CSV table of C-alpha atoms and ligand atoms in Angstrom, one decimal:
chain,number,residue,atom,x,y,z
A,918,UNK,CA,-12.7,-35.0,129.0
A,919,UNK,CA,-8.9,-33.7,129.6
A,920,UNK,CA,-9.1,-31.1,131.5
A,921,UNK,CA,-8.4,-27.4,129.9
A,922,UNK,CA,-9.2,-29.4,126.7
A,923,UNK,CA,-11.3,-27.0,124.2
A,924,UNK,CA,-13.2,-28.2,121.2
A,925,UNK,CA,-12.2,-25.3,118.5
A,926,UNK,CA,-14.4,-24.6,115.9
A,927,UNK,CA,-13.7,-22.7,112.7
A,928,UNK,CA,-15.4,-20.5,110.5
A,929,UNK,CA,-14.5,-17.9,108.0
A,930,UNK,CA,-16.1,-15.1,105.6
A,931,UNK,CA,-15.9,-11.4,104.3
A,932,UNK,CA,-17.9,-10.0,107.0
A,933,UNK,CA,-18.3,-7.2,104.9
A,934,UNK,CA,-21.0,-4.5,106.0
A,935,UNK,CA,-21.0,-7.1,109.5
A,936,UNK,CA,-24.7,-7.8,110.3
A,937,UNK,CA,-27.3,-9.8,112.5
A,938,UNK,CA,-26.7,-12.5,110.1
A,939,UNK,CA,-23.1,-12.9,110.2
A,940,UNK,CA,-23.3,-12.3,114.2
A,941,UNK,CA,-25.8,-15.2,114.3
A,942,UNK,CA,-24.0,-17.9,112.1
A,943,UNK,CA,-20.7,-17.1,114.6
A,944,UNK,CA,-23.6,-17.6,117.3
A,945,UNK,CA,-24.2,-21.1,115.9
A,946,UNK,CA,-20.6,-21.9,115.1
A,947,UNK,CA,-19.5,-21.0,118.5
A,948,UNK,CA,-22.6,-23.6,120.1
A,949,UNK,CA,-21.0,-26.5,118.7
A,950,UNK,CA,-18.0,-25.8,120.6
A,951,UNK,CA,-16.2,-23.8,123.4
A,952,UNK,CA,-13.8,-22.3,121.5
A,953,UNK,CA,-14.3,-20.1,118.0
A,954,UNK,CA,-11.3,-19.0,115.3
A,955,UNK,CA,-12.7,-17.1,112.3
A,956,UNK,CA,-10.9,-16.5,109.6
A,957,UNK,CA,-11.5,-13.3,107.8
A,958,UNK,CA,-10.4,-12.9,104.1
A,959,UNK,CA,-8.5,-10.1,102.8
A,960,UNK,CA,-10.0,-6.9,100.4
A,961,UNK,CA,-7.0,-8.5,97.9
A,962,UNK,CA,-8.8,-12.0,97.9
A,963,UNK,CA,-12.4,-11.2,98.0
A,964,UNK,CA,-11.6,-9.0,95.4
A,965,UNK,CA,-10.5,-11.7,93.0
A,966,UNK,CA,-13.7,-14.1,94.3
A,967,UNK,CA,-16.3,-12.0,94.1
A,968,UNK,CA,-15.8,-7.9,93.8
A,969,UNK,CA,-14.3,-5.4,95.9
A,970,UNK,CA,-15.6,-5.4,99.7
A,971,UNK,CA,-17.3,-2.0,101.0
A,972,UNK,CA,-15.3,-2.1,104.2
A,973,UNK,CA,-11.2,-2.1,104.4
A,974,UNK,CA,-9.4,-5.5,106.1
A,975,UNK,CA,-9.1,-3.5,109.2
A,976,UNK,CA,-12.3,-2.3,109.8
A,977,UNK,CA,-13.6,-6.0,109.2
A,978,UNK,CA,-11.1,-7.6,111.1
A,979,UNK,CA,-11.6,-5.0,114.1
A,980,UNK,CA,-15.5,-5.9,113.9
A,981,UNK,CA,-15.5,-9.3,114.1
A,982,UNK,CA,-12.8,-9.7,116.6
A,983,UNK,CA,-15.5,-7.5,118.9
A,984,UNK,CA,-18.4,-9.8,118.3
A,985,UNK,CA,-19.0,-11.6,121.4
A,986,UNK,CA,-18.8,-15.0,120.3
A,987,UNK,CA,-15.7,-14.9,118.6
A,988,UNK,CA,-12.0,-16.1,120.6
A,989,UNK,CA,-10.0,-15.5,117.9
A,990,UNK,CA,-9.6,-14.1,114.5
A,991,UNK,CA,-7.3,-15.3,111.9
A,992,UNK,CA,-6.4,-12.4,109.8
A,993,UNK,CA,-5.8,-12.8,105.8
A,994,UNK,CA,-7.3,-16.6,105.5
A,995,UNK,CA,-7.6,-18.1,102.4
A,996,UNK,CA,-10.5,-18.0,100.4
A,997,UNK,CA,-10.9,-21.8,100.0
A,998,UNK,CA,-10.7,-23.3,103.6
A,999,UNK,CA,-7.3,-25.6,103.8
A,1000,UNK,CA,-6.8,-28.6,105.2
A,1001,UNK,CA,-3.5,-27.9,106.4
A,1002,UNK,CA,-4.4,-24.8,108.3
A,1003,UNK,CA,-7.3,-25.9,110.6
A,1004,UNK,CA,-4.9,-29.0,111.3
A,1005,UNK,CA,-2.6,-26.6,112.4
A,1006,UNK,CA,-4.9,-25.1,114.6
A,1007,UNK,CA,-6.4,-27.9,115.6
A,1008,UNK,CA,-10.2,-27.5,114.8
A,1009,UNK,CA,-12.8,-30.2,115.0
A,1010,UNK,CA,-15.3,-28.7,113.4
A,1011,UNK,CA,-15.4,-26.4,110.2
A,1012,UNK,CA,-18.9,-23.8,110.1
A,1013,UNK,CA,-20.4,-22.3,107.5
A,1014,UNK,CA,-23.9,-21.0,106.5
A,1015,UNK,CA,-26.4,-23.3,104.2
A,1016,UNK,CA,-25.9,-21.3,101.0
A,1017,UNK,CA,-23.5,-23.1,98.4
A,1018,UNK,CA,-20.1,-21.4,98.1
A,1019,UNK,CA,-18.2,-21.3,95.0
A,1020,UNK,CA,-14.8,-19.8,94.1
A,1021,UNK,CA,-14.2,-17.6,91.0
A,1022,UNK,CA,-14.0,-20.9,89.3
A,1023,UNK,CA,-17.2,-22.4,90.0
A,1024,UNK,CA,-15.1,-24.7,93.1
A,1025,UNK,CA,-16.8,-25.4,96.3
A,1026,UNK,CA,-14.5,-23.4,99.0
A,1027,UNK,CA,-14.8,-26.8,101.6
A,1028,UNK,CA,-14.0,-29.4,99.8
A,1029,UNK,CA,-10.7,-29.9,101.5
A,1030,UNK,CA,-12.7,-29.9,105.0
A,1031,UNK,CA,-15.6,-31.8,103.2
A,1032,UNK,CA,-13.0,-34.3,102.6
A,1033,UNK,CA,-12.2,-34.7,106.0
A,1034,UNK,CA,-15.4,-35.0,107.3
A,1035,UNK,CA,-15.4,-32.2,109.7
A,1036,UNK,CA,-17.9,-29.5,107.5
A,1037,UNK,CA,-20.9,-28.6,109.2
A,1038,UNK,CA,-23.5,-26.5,108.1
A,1039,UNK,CA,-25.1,-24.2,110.3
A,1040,UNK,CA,-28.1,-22.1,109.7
A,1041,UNK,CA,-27.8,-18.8,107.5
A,1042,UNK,CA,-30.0,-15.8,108.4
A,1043,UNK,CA,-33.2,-15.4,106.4
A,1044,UNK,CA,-33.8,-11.5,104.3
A,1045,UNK,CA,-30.5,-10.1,105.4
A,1046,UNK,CA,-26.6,-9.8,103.4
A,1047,UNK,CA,-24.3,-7.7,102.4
A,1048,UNK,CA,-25.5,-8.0,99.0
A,1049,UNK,CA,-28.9,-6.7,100.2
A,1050,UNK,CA,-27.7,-3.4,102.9
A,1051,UNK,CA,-25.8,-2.3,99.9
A,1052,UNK,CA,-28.8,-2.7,97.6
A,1053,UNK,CA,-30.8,-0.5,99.9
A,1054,UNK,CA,-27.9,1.8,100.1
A,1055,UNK,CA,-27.6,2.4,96.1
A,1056,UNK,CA,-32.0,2.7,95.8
A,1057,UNK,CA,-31.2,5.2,99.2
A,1058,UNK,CA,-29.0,7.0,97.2
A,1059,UNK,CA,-31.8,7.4,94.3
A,1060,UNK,CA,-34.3,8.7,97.1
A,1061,UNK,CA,-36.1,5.7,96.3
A,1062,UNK,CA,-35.4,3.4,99.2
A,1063,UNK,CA,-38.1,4.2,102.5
A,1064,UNK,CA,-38.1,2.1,105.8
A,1065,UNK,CA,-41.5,1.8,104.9
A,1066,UNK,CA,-41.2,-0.3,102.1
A,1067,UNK,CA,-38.6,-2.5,104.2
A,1068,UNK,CA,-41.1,-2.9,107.3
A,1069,UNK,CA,-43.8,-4.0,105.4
A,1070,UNK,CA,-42.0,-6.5,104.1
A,1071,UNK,CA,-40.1,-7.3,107.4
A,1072,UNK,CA,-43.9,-7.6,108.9
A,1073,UNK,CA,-44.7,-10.6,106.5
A,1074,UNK,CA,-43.4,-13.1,109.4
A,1075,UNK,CA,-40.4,-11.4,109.2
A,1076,UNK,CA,-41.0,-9.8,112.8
A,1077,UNK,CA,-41.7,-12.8,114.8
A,1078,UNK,CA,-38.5,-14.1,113.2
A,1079,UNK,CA,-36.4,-10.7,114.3
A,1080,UNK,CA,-37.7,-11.1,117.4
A,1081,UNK,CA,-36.8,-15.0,118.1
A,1082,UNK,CA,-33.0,-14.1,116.9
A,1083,UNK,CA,-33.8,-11.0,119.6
A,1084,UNK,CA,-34.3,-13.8,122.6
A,1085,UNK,CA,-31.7,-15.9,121.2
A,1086,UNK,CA,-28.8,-13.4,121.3
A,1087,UNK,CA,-30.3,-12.1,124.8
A,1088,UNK,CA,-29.6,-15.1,126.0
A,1089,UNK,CA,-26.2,-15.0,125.6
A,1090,UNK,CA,-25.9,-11.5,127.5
A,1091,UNK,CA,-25.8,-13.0,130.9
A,1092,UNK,CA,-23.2,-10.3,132.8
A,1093,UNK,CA,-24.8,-9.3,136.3
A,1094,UNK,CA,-25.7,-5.8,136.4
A,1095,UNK,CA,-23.5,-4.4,139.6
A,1096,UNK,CA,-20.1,-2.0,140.2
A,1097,UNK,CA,-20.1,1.1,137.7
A,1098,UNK,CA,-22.9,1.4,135.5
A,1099,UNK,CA,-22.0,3.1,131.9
A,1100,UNK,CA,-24.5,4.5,129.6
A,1101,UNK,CA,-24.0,5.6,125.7
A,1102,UNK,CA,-26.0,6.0,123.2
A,1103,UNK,CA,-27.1,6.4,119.7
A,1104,UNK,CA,-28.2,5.4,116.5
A,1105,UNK,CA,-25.8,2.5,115.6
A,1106,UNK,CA,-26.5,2.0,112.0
A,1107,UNK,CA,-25.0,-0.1,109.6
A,1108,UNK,CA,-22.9,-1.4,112.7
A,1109,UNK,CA,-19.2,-0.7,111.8
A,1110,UNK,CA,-15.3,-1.0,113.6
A,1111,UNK,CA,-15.9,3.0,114.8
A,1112,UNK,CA,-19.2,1.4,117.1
A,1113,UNK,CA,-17.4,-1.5,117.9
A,1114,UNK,CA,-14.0,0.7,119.5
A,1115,UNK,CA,-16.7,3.5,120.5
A,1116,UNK,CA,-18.1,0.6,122.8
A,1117,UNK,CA,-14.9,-0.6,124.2
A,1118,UNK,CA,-13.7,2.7,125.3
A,1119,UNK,CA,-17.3,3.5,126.8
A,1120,UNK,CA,-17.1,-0.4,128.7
A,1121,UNK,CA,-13.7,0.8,130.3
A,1122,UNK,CA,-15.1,3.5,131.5
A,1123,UNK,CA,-16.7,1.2,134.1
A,1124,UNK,CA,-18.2,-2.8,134.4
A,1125,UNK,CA,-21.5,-3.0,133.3
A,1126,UNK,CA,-22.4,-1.3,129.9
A,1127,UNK,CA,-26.0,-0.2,128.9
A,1128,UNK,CA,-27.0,0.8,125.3
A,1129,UNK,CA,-29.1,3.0,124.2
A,1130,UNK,CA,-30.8,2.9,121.1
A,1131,UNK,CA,-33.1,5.5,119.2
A,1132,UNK,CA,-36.1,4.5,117.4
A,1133,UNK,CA,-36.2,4.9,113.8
A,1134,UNK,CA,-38.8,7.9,114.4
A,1135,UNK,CA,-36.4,9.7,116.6
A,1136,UNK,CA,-33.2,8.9,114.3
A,1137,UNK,CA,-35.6,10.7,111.1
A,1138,UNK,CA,-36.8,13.5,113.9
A,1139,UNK,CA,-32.9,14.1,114.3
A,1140,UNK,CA,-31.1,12.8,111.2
A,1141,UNK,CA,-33.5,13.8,108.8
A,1142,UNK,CA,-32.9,10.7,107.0
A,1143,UNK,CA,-34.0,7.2,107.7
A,1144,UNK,CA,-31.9,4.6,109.5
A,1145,UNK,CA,-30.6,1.9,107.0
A,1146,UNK,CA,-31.3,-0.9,109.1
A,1147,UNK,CA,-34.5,-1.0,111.7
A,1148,UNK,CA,-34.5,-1.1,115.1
A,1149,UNK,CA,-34.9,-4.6,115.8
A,1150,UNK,CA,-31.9,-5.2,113.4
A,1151,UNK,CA,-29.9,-2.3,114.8
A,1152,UNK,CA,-30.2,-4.0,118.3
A,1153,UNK,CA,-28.9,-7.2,117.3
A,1154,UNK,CA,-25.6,-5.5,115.6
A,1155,UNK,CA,-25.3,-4.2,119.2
A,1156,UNK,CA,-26.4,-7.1,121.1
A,1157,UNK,CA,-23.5,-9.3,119.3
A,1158,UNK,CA,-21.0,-6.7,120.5
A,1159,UNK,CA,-18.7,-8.3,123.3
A,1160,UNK,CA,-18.4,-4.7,125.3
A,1161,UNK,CA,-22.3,-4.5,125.4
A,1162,UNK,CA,-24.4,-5.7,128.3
A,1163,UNK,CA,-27.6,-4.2,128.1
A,1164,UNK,CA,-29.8,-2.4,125.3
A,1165,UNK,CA,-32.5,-0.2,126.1
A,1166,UNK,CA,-34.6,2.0,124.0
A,1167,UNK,CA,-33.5,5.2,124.9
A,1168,UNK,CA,-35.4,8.9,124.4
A,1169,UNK,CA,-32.8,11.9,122.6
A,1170,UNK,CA,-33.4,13.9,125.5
A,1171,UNK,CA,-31.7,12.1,128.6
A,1172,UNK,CA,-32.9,13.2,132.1
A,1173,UNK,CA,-32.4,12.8,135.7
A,1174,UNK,CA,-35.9,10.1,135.9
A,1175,UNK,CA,-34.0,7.6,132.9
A,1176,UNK,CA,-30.6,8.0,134.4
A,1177,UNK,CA,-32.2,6.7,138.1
A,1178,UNK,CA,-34.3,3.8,136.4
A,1179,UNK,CA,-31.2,2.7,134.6
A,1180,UNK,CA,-28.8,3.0,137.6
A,1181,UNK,CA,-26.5,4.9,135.3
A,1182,UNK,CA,-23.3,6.2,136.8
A,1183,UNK,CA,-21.6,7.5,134.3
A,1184,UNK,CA,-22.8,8.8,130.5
A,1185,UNK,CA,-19.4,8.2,127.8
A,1186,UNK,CA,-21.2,10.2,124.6
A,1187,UNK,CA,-21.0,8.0,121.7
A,1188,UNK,CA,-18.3,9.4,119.4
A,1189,UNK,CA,-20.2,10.9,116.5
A,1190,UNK,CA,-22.7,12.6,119.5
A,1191,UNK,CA,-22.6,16.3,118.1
A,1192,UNK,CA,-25.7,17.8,120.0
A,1193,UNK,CA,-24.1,17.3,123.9
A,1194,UNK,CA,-26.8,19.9,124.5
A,1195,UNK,CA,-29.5,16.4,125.3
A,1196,UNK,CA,-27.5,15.3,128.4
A,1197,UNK,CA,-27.9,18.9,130.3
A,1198,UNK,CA,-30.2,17.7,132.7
A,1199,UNK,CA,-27.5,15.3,134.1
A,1200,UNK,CA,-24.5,17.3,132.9
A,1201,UNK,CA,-22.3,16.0,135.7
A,1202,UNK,CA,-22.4,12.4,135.1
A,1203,UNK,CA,-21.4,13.0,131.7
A,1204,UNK,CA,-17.3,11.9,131.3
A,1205,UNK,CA,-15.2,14.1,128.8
A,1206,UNK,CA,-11.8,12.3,128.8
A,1207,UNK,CA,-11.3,10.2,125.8
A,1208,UNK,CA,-9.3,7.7,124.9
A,1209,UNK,CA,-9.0,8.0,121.0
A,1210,UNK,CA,-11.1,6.3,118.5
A,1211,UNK,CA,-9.0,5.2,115.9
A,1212,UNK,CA,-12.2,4.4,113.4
A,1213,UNK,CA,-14.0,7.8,114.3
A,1214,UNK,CA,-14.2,8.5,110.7
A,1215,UNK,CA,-16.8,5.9,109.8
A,1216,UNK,CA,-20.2,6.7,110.0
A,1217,UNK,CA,-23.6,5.8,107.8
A,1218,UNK,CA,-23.0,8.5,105.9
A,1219,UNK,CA,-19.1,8.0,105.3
A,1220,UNK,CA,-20.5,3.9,104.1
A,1221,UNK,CA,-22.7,5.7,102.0
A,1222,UNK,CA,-20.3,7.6,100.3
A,1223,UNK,CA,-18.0,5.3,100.3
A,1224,UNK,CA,-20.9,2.7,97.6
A,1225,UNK,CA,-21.9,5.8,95.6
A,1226,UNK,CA,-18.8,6.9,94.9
A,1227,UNK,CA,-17.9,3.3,93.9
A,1228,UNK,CA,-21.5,2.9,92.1
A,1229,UNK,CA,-20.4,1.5,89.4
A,1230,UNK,CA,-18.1,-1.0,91.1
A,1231,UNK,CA,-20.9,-2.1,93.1
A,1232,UNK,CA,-23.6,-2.1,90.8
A,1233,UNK,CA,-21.8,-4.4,88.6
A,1234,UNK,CA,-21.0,-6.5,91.2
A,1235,UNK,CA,-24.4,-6.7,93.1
A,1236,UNK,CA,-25.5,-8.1,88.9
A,1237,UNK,CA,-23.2,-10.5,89.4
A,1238,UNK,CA,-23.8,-11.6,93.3
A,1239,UNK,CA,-27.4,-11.6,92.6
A,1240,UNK,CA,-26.8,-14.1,89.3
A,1241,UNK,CA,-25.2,-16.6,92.2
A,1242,UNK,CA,-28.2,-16.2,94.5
B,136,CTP,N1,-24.3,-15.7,106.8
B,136,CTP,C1,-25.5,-16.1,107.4
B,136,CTP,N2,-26.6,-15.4,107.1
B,136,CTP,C2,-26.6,-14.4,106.3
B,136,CTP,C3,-25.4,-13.9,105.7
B,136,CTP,C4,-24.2,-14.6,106.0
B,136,CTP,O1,-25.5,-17.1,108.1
B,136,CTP,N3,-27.8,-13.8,106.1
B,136,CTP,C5,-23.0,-16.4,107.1
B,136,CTP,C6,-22.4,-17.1,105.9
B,136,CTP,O2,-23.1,-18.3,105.5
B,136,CTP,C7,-21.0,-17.3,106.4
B,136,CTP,C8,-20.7,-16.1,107.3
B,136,CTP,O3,-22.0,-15.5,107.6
B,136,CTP,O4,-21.0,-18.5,107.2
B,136,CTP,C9,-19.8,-15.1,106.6
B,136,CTP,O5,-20.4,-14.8,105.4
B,136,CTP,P1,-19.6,-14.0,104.3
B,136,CTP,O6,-18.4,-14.7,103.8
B,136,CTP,O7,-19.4,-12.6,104.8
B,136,CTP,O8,-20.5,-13.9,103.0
B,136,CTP,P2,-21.9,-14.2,102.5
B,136,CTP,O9,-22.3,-15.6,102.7
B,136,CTP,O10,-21.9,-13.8,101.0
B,136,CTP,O11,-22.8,-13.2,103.2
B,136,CTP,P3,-23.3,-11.8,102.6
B,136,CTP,O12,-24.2,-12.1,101.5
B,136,CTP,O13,-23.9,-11.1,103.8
B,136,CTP,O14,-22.0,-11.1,102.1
């Protein structure tokens, strides 16, 4: 092999809403090479294929760019995969999830790349989409939508399978814990561009970043309101993040015995962290200065907002999404 030589791989999607499945088909896309482009289609073109997208082009693009297995976005691609364009950047292989893809007019998006010979299908992530988050999202709104419905279902095999994509993506987290030790935390649902910047300016605080992560239980205790996704599928958002190096179940109440068993240098509070009044035991590890987050507006509840006041929009468009599935 020529030295320096990469084999690129391309892949390319909404990443609306990005999730643990979108995280793990650029997982498996990135495997069959060393080097991943992904395009991400506009809010203009999805728009025309298949209904408006929850999340603007910047938020998306910002999101995927952060997910670890990603070397390079491509922003604005076409909806149907050309021929000419992963030519251009020289691709060997074009990924995309087992689920047939059609156009607005009934056209398979990789024929061109079918054509070449160079599709290849990698595996798409069982009882999660878009399609779904924003289903429980419009039966949230209702007050009909409980976590406990969701992990009864998730506990018919749906566990052991979370918890294989768990040692999977582990296993690409492979930084050695030494130098300055960072710790934030927080709830991290419905894992969005203002987590993914949040993490970048907490990872620059230092070289090793550690996660924590509240338990459904303790978001309700403090939320009042149930986490969208659970915690196994909260993790994996975080564990595809490219800043993140280490995710621990953390208590709300942060003291001097978790700080010491952590090594924890220094605590960045996560951006939307309104009660400070939880890191008081170690108040002077805690760092103030911030650099700013330019997607500090998003939040669950912002997302949520965001589909109700759309509900129309997006009830139509689950109707016709769920007449393709
Ligand atoms: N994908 C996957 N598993 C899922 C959802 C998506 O492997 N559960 C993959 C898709 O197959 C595609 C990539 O993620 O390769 C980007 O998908 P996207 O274009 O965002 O759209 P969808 O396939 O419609 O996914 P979703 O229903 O979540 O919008």
């Amino acid at each position: 092999m020529v030295e320096g030589y990469k084999k690129k791989i391309w892949t390319d999607g909404c990443f609306d809403m990005f999730h643990y499945g979108h995280a793990n088909a650029l997982r498996q896309a990135r495997d069959l090479g060393d080097y991943l482009i992904v395009g991400v289609h506009s809010s203009l073109s999805i728009n025309q294929e298949k209904g408006l997208p929850v999340m603007e082009d910047e938020e998306r693009y910002e999101v995927v760019q952060g997910c670890r297995y990603v070397d390079e976005i491509v922003k604005d691609a076409p909806f149907a995969t050309q021929a000419d364009m992963v030519r251009n950047y020289d691709v060997k292989i074009v990924a995309h999830g087992d689920d047939i893809v059609l156009d607005k007019d009934g056209q398979d998006s990789y024929f061109q790349v079918r054509k070449m010979g160079i599709f290849k299908e990698v595996k798409r992530t069982f009882g999660v989409s878009t399609t779904e988050i924003v289903g429980r999202m419009l039966l949230n709104s209702r007050g009909s939508y409980s976590m406990q419905d969701f992990s009864e279902e998730t506990d018919n095999g749906h566990s052991a399978y979370h918890c294989n994509l768990l040692s999977m993506f582990k296993a690409s987290m492979t930084r050695e814990k030494k130098g300055k030790i960072v710790f934030v935390d927080g709830n991290f649902d419905l894992f969005h561009a203002g987590h993914t910047t949040a993490l970048r300016i907490a990872k620059e605080l230092g070289d090793y970043l550690v996660v924590g992560i509240h338990e459904d239980k303790t978001t309700k205790a403090y939320t009042r309101t149930e986490p969208m996704m659970n915690i196994k599928e909260r993790m994996l958002a975080l564990m595809s993040c490219r800043y993140v190096d280490e995710v621990v179940v953390s208590p709300y109440v942060i003291g001097q015995s978790f700080v010491s068993k952590n090594s924890i240098d220094v605590i960045g509070p996560s951006f939307d962290s309104k009660d400070l009044s939880r890191y008081d035991g170690v108040r002077e590890i805690v760092e103030h200065s911030y650099a700013e987050n330019k997607f500090g507006y998003l939040s669950a509840e912002h997302i949520v907002n965001r589909i109700i006041s759309n509900y129309q929009n997006y009830t139509d468009r689950q109707k016709k999404r769920n007449a393709h599935h």
